[in-house]
Coordinates of C-alpha atoms in Angstrom, one line a residue:
X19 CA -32.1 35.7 -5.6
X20 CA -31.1 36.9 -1.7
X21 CA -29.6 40.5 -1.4
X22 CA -25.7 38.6 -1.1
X23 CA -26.0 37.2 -4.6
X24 CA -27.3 40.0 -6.2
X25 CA -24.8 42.1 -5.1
X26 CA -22.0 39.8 -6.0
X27 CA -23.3 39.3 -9.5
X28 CA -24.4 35.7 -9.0
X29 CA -27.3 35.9 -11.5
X30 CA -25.3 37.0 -13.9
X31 CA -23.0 34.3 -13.5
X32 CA -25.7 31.5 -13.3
X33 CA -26.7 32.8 -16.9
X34 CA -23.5 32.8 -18.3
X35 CA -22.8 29.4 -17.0
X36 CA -26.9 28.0 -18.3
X37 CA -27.3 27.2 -14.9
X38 CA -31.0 27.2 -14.2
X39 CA -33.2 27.3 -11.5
X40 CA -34.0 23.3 -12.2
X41 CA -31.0 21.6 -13.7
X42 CA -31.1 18.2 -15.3
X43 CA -28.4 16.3 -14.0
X44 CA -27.4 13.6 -16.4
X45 CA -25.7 13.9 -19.6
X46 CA -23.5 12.3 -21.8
X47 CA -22.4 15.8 -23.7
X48 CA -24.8 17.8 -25.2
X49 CA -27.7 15.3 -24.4
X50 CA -29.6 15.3 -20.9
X51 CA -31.7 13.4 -18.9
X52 CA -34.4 14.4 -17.1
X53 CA -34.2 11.9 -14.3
X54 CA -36.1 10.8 -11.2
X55 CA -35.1 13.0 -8.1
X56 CA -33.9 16.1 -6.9
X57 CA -31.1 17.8 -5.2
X58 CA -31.5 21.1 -3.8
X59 CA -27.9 23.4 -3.4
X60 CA -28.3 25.6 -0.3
X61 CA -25.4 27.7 -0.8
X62 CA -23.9 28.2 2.9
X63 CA -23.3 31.5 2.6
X64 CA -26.8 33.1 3.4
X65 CA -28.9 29.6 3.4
X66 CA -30.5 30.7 0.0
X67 CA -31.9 27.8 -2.5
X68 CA -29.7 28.7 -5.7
X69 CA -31.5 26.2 -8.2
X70 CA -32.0 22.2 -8.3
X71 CA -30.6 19.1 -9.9
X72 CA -32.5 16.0 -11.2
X73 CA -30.7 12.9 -10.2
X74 CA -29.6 9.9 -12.4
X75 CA -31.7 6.6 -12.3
X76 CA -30.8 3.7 -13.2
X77 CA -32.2 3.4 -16.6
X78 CA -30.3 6.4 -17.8
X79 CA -27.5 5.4 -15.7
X80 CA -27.5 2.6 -18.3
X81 CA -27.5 4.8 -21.2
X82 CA -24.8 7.1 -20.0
X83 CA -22.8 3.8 -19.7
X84 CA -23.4 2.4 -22.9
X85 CA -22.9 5.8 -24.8
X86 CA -19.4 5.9 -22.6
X87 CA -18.2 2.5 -23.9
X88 CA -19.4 3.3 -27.1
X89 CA -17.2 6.8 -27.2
X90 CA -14.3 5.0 -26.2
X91 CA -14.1 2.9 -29.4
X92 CA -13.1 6.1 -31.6
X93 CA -11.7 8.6 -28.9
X94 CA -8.9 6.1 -27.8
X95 CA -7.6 6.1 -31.4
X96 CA -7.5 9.8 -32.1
X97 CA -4.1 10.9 -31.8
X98 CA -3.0 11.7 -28.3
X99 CA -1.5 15.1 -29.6
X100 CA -5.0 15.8 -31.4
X101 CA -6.9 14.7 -27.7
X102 CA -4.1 17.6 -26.5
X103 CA -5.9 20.1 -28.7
X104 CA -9.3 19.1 -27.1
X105 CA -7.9 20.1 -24.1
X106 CA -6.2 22.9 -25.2
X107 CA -9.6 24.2 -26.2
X108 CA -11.4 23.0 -23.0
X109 CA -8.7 25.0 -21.2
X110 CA -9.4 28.2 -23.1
X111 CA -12.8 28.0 -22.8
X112 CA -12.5 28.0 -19.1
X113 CA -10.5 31.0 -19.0
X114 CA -12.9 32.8 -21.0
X115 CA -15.9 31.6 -18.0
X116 CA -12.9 32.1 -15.1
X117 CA -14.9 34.8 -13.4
X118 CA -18.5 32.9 -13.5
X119 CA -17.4 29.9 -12.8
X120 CA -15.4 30.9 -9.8
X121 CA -17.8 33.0 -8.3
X122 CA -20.1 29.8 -8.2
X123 CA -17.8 27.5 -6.5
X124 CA -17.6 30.7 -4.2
X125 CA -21.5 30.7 -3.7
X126 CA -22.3 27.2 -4.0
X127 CA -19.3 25.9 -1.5
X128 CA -18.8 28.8 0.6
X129 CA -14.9 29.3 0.0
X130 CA -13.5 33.0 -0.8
X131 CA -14.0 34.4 -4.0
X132 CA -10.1 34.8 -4.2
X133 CA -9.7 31.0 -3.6
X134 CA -13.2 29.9 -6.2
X135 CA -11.1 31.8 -9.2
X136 CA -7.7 29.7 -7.7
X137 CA -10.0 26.8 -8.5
X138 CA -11.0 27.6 -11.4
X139 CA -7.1 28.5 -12.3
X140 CA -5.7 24.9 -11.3
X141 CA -8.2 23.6 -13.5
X142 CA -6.6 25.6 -16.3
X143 CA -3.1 24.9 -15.2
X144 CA -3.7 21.2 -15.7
X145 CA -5.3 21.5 -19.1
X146 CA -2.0 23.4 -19.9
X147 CA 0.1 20.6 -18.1
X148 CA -2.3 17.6 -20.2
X149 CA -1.3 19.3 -23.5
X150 CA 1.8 19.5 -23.2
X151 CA 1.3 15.4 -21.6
X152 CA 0.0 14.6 -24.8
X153 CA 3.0 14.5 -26.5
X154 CA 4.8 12.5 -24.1
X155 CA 2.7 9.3 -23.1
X156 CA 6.2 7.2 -23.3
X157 CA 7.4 3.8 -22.7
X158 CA 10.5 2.3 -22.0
X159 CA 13.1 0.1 -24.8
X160 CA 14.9 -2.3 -23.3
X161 CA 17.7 -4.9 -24.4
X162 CA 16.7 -8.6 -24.9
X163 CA 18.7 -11.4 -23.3
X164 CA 17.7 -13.1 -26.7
X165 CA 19.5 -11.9 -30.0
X166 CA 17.8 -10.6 -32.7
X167 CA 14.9 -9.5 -30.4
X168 CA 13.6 -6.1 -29.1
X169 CA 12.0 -5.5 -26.1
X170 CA 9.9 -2.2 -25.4
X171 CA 6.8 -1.6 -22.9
X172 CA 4.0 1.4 -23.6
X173 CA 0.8 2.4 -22.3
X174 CA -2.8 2.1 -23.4
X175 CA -6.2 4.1 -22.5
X176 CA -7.8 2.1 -20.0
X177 CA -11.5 2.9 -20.6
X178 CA -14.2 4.4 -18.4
X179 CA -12.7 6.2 -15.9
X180 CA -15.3 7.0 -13.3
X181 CA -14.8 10.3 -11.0
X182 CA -16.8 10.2 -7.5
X183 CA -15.5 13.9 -6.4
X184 CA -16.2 16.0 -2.9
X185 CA -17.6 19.5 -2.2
X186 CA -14.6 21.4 -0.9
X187 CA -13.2 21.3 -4.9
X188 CA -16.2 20.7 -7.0
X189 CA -14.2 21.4 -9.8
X190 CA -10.5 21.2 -9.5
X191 CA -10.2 17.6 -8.7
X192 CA -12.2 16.3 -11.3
X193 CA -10.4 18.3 -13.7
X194 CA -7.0 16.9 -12.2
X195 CA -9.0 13.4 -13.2
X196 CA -10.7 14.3 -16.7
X197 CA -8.1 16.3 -17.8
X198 CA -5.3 13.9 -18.0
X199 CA -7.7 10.5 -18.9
X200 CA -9.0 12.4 -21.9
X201 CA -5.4 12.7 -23.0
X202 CA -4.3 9.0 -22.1
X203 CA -7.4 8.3 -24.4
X204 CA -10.3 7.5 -21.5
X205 CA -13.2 8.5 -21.3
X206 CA -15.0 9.7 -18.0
X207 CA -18.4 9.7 -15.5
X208 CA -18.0 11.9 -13.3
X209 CA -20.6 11.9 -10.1
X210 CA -19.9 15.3 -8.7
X211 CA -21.0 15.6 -4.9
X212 CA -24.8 16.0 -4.3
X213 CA -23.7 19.0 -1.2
X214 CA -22.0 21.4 -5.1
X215 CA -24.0 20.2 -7.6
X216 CA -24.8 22.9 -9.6
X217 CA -20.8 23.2 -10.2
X218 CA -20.7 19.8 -12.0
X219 CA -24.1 20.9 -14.4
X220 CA -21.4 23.9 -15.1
X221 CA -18.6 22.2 -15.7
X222 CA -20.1 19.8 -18.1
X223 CA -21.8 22.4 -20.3
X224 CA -18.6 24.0 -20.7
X225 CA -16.7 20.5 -22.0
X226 CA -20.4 19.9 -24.1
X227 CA -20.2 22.5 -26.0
X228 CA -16.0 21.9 -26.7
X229 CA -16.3 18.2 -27.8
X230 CA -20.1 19.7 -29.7
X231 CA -17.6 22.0 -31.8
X232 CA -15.1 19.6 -32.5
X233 CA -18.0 17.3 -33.9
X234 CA -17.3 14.9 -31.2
X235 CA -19.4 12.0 -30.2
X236 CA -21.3 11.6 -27.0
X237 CA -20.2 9.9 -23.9
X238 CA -16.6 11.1 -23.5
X239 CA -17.3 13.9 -21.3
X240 CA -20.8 12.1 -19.0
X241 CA -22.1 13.5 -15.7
X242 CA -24.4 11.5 -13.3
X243 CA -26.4 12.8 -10.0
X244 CA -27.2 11.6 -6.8
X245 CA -26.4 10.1 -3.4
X246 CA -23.9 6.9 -2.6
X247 CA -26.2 4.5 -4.3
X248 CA -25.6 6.7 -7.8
X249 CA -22.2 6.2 -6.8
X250 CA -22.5 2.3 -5.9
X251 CA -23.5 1.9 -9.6
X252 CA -20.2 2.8 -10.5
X253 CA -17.9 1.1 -7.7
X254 CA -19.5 -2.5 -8.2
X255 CA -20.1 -1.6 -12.9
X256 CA -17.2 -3.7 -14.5
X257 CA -17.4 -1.7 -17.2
X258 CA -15.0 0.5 -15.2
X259 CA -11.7 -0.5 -15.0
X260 CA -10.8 2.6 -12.8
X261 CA -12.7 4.5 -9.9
X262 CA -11.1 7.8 -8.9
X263 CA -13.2 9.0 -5.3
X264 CA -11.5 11.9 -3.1
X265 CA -13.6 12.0 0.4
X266 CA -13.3 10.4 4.0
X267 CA -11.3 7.2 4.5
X268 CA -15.0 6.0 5.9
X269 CA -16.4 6.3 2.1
X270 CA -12.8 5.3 0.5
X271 CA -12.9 2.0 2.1
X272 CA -16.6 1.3 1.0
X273 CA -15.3 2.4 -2.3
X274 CA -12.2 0.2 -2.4
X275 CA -13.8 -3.0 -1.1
X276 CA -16.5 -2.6 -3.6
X277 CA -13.9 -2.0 -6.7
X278 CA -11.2 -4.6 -5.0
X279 CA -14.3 -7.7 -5.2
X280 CA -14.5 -7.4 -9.0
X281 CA -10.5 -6.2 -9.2
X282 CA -11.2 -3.5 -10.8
X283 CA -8.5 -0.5 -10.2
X284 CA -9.2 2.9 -7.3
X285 CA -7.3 5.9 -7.1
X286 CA -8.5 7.0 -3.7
X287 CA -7.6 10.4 -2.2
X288 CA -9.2 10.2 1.6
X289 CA -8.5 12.2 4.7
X290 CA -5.9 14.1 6.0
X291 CA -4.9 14.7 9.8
X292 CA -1.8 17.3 9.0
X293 CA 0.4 18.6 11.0
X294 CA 3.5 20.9 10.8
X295 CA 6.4 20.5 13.0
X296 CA 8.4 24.1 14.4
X297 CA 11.1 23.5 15.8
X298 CA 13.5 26.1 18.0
X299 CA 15.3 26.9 14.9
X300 CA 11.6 28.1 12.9
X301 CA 11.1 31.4 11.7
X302 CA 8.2 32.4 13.9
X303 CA 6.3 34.5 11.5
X304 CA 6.6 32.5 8.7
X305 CA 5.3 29.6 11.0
X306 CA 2.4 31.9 12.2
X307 CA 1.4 32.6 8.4
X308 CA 1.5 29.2 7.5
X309 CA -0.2 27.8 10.0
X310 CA -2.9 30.4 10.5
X311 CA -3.6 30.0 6.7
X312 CA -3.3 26.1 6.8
X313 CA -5.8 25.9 9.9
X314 CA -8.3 28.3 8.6
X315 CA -8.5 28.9 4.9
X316 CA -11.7 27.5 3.2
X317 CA -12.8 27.3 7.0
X318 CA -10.4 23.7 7.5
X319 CA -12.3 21.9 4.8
X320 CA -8.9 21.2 2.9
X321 CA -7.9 17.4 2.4
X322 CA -4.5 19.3 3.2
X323 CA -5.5 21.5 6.2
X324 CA -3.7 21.7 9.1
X325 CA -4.4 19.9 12.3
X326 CA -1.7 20.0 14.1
X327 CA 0.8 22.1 15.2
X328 CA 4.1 20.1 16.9
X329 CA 5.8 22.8 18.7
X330 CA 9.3 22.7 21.1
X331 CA 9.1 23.0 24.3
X332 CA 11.7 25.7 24.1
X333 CA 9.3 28.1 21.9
X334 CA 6.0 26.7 22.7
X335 CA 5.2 29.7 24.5
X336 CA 6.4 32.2 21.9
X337 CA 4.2 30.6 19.2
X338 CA 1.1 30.1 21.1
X339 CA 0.7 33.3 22.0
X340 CA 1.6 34.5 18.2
X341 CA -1.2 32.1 17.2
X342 CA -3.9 33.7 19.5
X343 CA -3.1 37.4 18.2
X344 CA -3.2 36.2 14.9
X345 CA -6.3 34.9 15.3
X346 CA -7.7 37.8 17.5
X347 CA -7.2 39.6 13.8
X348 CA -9.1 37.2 11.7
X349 CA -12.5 38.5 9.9
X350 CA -15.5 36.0 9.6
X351 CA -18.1 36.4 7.2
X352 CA -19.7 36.6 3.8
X353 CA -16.5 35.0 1.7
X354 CA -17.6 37.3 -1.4
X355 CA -16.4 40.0 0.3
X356 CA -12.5 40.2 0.1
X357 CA -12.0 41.3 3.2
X358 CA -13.2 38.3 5.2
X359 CA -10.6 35.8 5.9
X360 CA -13.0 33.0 7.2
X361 CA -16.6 32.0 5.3
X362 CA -18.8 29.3 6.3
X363 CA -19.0 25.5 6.7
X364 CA -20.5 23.6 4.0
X365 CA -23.8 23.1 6.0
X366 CA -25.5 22.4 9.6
X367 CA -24.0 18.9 10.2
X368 CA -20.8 20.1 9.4
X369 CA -21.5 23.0 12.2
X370 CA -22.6 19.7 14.7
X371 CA -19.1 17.9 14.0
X372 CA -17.4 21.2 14.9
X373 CA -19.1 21.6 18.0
X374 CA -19.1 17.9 18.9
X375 CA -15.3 17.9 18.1
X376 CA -14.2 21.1 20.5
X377 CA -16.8 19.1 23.6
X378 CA -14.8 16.0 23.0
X379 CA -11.4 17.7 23.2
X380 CA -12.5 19.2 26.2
X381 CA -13.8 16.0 27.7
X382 CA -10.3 14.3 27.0
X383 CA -8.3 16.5 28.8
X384 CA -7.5 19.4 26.1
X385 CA -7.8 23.1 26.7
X386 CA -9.3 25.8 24.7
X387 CA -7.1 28.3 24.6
X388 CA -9.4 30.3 21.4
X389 CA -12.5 29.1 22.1
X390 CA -14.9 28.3 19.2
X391 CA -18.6 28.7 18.6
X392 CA -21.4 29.0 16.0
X393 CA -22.6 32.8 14.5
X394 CA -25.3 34.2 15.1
X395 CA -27.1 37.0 14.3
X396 CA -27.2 39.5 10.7
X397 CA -24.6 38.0 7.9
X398 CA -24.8 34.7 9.5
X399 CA -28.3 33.6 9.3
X400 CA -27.2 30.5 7.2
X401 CA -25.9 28.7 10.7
X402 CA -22.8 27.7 9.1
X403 CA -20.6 30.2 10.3
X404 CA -17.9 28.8 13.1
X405 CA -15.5 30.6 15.2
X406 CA -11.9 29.1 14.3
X407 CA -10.6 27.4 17.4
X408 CA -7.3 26.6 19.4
X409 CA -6.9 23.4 21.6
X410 CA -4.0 22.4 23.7
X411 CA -4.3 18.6 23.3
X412 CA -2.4 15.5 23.2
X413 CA -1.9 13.3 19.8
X414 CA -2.9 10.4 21.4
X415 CA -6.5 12.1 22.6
X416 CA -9.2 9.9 20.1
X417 CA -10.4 13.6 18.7
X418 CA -7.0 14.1 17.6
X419 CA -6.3 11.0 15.9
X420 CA -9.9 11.8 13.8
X421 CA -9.7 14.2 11.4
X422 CA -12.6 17.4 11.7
X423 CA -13.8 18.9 8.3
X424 CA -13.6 22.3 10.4
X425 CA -11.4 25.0 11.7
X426 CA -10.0 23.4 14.7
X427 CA -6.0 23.3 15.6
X428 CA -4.6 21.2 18.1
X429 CA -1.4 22.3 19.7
X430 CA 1.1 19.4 20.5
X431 CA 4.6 19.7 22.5
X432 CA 7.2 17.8 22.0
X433 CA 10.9 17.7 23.9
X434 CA 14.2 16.3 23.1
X435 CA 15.4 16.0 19.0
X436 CA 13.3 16.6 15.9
X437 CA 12.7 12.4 15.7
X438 CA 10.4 12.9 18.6
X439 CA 8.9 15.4 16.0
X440 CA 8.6 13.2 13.3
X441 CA 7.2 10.5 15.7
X442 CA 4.1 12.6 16.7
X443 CA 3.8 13.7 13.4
X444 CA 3.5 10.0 11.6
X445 CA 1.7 9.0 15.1
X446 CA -1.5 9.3 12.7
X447 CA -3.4 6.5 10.5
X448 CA -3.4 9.4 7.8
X449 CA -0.3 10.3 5.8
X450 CA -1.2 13.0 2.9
X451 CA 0.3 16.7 3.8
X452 CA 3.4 17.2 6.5
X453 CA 5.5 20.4 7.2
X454 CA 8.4 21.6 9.2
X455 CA 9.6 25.2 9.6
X456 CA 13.1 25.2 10.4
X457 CA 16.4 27.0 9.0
X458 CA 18.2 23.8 11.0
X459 CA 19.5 22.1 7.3
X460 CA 19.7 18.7 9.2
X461 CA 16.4 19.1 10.6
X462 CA 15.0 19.6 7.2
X463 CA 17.3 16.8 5.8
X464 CA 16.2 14.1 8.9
X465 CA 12.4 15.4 8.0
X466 CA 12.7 13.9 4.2
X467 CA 14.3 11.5 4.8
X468 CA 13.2 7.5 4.6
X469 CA 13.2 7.8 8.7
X470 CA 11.2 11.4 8.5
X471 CA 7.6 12.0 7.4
X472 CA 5.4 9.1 6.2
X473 CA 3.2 11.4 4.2
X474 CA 2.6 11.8 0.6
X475 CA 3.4 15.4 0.7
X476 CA 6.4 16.8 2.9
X477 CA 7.0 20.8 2.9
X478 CA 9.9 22.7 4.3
X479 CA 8.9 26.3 5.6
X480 CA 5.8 26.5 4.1
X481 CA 2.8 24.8 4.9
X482 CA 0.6 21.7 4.5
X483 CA -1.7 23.4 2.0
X484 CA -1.4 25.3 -1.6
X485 CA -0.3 22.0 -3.8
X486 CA 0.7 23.0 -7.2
X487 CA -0.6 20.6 -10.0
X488 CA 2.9 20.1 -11.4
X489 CA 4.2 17.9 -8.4
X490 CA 1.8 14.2 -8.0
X491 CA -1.0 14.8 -5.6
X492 CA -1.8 12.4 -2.6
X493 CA -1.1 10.4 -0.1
X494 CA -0.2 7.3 2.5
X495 CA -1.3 4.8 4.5
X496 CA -5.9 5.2 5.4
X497 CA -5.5 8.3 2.7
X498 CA -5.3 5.9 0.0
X499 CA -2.4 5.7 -1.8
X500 CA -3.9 7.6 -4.9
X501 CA -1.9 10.1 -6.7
X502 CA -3.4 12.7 -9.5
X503 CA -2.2 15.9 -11.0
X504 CA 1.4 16.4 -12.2
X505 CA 4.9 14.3 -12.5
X506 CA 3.5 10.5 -13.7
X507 CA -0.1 10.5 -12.5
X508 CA -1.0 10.1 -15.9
X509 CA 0.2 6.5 -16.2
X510 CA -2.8 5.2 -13.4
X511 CA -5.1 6.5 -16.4
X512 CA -3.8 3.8 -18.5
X513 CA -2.8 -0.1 -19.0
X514 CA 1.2 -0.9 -19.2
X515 CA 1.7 -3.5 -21.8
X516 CA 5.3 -5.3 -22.5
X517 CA 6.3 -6.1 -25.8
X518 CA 8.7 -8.3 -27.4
X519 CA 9.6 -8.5 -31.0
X520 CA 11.9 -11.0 -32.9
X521 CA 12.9 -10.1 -36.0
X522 CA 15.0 -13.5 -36.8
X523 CA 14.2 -16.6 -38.5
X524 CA 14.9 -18.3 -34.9
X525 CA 12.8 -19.2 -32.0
X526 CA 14.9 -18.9 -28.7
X527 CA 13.6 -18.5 -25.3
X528 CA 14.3 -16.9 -22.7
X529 CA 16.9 -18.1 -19.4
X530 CA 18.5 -20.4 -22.7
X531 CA 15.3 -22.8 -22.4
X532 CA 15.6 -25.7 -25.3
X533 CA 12.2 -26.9 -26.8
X534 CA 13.4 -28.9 -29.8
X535 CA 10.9 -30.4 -32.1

């Protein structure tokens, strides 16, 4: 264990949470497999091996299926309130592990500790929000045409539910997934990604030892390991009516071609290219905050970072040079200590798309204005610790249109009215997180509007990150069209079905039809 984690307490946590130095990494619940590979986790914060992680073959990949489909027999017809106490407990159990857990996802992805116990937290707040879901799985009545006849519609569990999740929340997004399908009566695989392993062994052990105590059976709660061909078992396995994958549109499109040819159901939650709009009537500071935060918390590797900045002409000025004092303040280091602002990338190729992004922005015409580059030297021996950087560019520059898992900001000016905004803001294949900081009422109005953003999210003096799992989650357009978390997410969990009873002794049909006999 390096000097870093033994300060921070990381042994401590990696016995609290079973995690050991070689992990098997399939399991159906309290039964693992000892499979046929191996994943190391580098964690990027000092390059140190934390443990390993066996990987799923296809044989056990087999068994994990069959004990899934097997589970799903009984769990769908337990109560939903009595799933809600499953939760309830798997909830509580996590807030008794909160600290663990969250300095893990600190350690094993690299983001502050502050923001590995948020994780950890919105994993709790949507066990609270399922519970309180499982008492209100509703349908709809509605009035016949036909007398003596009722007409109602309600939802049923759909089955499998498979989770293909990515490494800047190892655990949140799943539980955003397996929180609400266990309610709607589903039961879930869950291939965490191979780059945070160790926080899906974790996570797992945790719900184990729940469904364990409640005298569950197996396969409700299953875990699988490995690279995209672990995950191809899934996309192209029938047995899975629903695929749930958050990661680049590049794999979302693999995914959704794969699921579409057997038309089978994806929930995909893909890139993000946001931006935030300021406009002469912004609040400056509040702009600075929120865009400083946006543009380099967890080092830009937020689905919901943000990109862009879409500044007046008027102010441009003004908030440029606010930006580069800001970020002449910001501390970059170990992100276990709480007084770093900035931690690593995930890894080395990340660091290589970073650098390859601020040469090509260059190379387009764009201008560093805060230039970037990799750390070097004591506290960064890991390589994975960037410089956030500043680049006067155009939206139409190809780097721009890409998203970059990194901490790079483009500044974009625009003249005239807030349309030309709005224009340059949905100028973008993406469409999950927008903003606009502005005390101009019709500004605001004209930016949520059906002519305003095109994204799935749309903020108003704040910024494009810090979703709250009560609102649905996702977005438009090459992000996917997916939505998890809060409002009626739940009902993609589950099958609508239309009913219609009569209770006469006639036969009528419907539009007045006559079929005498």
């Amino acid at each position: 264990m390096s000097t870093v984690a033994t300060a921070f307490g990381i042994e401590k946590a990696l016995q609290q949470l079973g995690i050991q130095e070689i992990n098997y990494g399939t399991s159906t619940g309290s039964q693992w497999f000892p499979g046929e590979g191996m994943i190391p986790s580098y964690t990027p914060v000092d390059g140190s091996l934390i443990g390993k992680v066996t990987t799923t073959s296809k044989e056990e990949y087999e068994q994990v299926m069959q004990t899934a489909v097997e589970a799903f027999q009984s769990w769908r017809l337990m109560p939903a309130p009595q799933r809600g106490e499953i939760v309830r407990q798997f909830g509580e159990a996590l807030r008794r592990l909160k600290e663990p857990l969250g300095k893990l996802v600190s350690y094993e992805m690299g983001k502050s500790y502050q923001e590995g116990l948020g994780e950890v937290q919105e994993m709790i707040d949507i066990c609270d929000f399922a519970v309180g879901l499982s008492r209100q799985l509703h349908g709809l009545t509605m009035h016949s045409e036909r007398p003596g006849h009722r007409m109602y519609e309600q939802y049923h569990p759909l089955g499998v539910v498979g989770i293909i999740s990515a490494f800047n929340f190892p655990v949140a997004v799943w539980s955003w997934n397996t929180a609400l399908a266990w309610i709607c009566g589903d039961v879930c695989v869950w291939k965490p990604s191979e780059k945070a392993p160790l926080c899906g062994i974790a996570c797992q052990k945790i719900a184990a030892q729940v469904f364990s105590d409640n005298n569950l059976p197996e396969g409700i709660s299953c875990l699988i390991n490995g690279d995209y061909n672990v995950g191809e078992y899934m996309t192209h396995d029938a047995r899975i009516p629903l695929i749930s994958a958050t990661g680049s549109i590049r794999m979302g499109k693999i995914v959704a071609q794969a699921v579409a040819a057997r038309l089978g159901k994806s929930l995909l939650e893909l890139g993000g290219n946001n931006a935030i709009i300021v406009t002469p009537d912004a609040d400056i500071k509040m702009t600075v905050i929120g865009a400083v935060f946006g543009a380099v918390g967890t080092c830009g590797q937020r689905c919901t970072s943000t990109r862009r900045l879409i500044i007046h002409e008027s102010i441009y000025d003004q908030v440029k040079t606010a930006l580069v004092d800001a970020y002449k303040q910001l501390r970059i280091g170990n992100p276990l200590d709480q007084h770093n602002h900035v931690g690593p990338l995930i890894d080395t190729d990340a660091v290589a798309l970073y650098q390859k992004a601020l040469q090509q922005v260059v190379a387009e015409g764009g201008k560093l204005i805060v230039e970037g580059g990799v750390l070097e030297g004591e506290g960064y021996e890991s390589g994975c610790y960037v410089k956030p950087a500043i680049a006067e560019a155009q939206n139409s520059f190809e780097i721009v249109q890409h998203e970059t898992f990194a901490p790079v900001l483009y500044l974009l000016k625009y003249s005239g009215g807030v349309e030309n905004a709005i224009a340059l803001q949905n100028g973008v294949v993406q469409g999950l997180s927008s903003a606009i900081m502005t005390n101009n009422l019709r500004e605001a109005e004209r930016f949520l509007s059906h002519a305003g953003s095109d994204c799935g999210i749309a903020n108003v003096n704040i910024g494009t990150s810090g979703a709250e799992i009560g609102g649905a989650f996702g977005g438009e357009k090459e992000t996917g069209g997916g939505r998890e978390s809060g409002s009626d997410a739940w009902k993609v969990y589950m099958r609508r079905q239309t009913n219609t009873i009569n209770y006469t002794t006639e036969l009528p049909l419907a539009q007045g039809i006559k079929f005498d006999l």
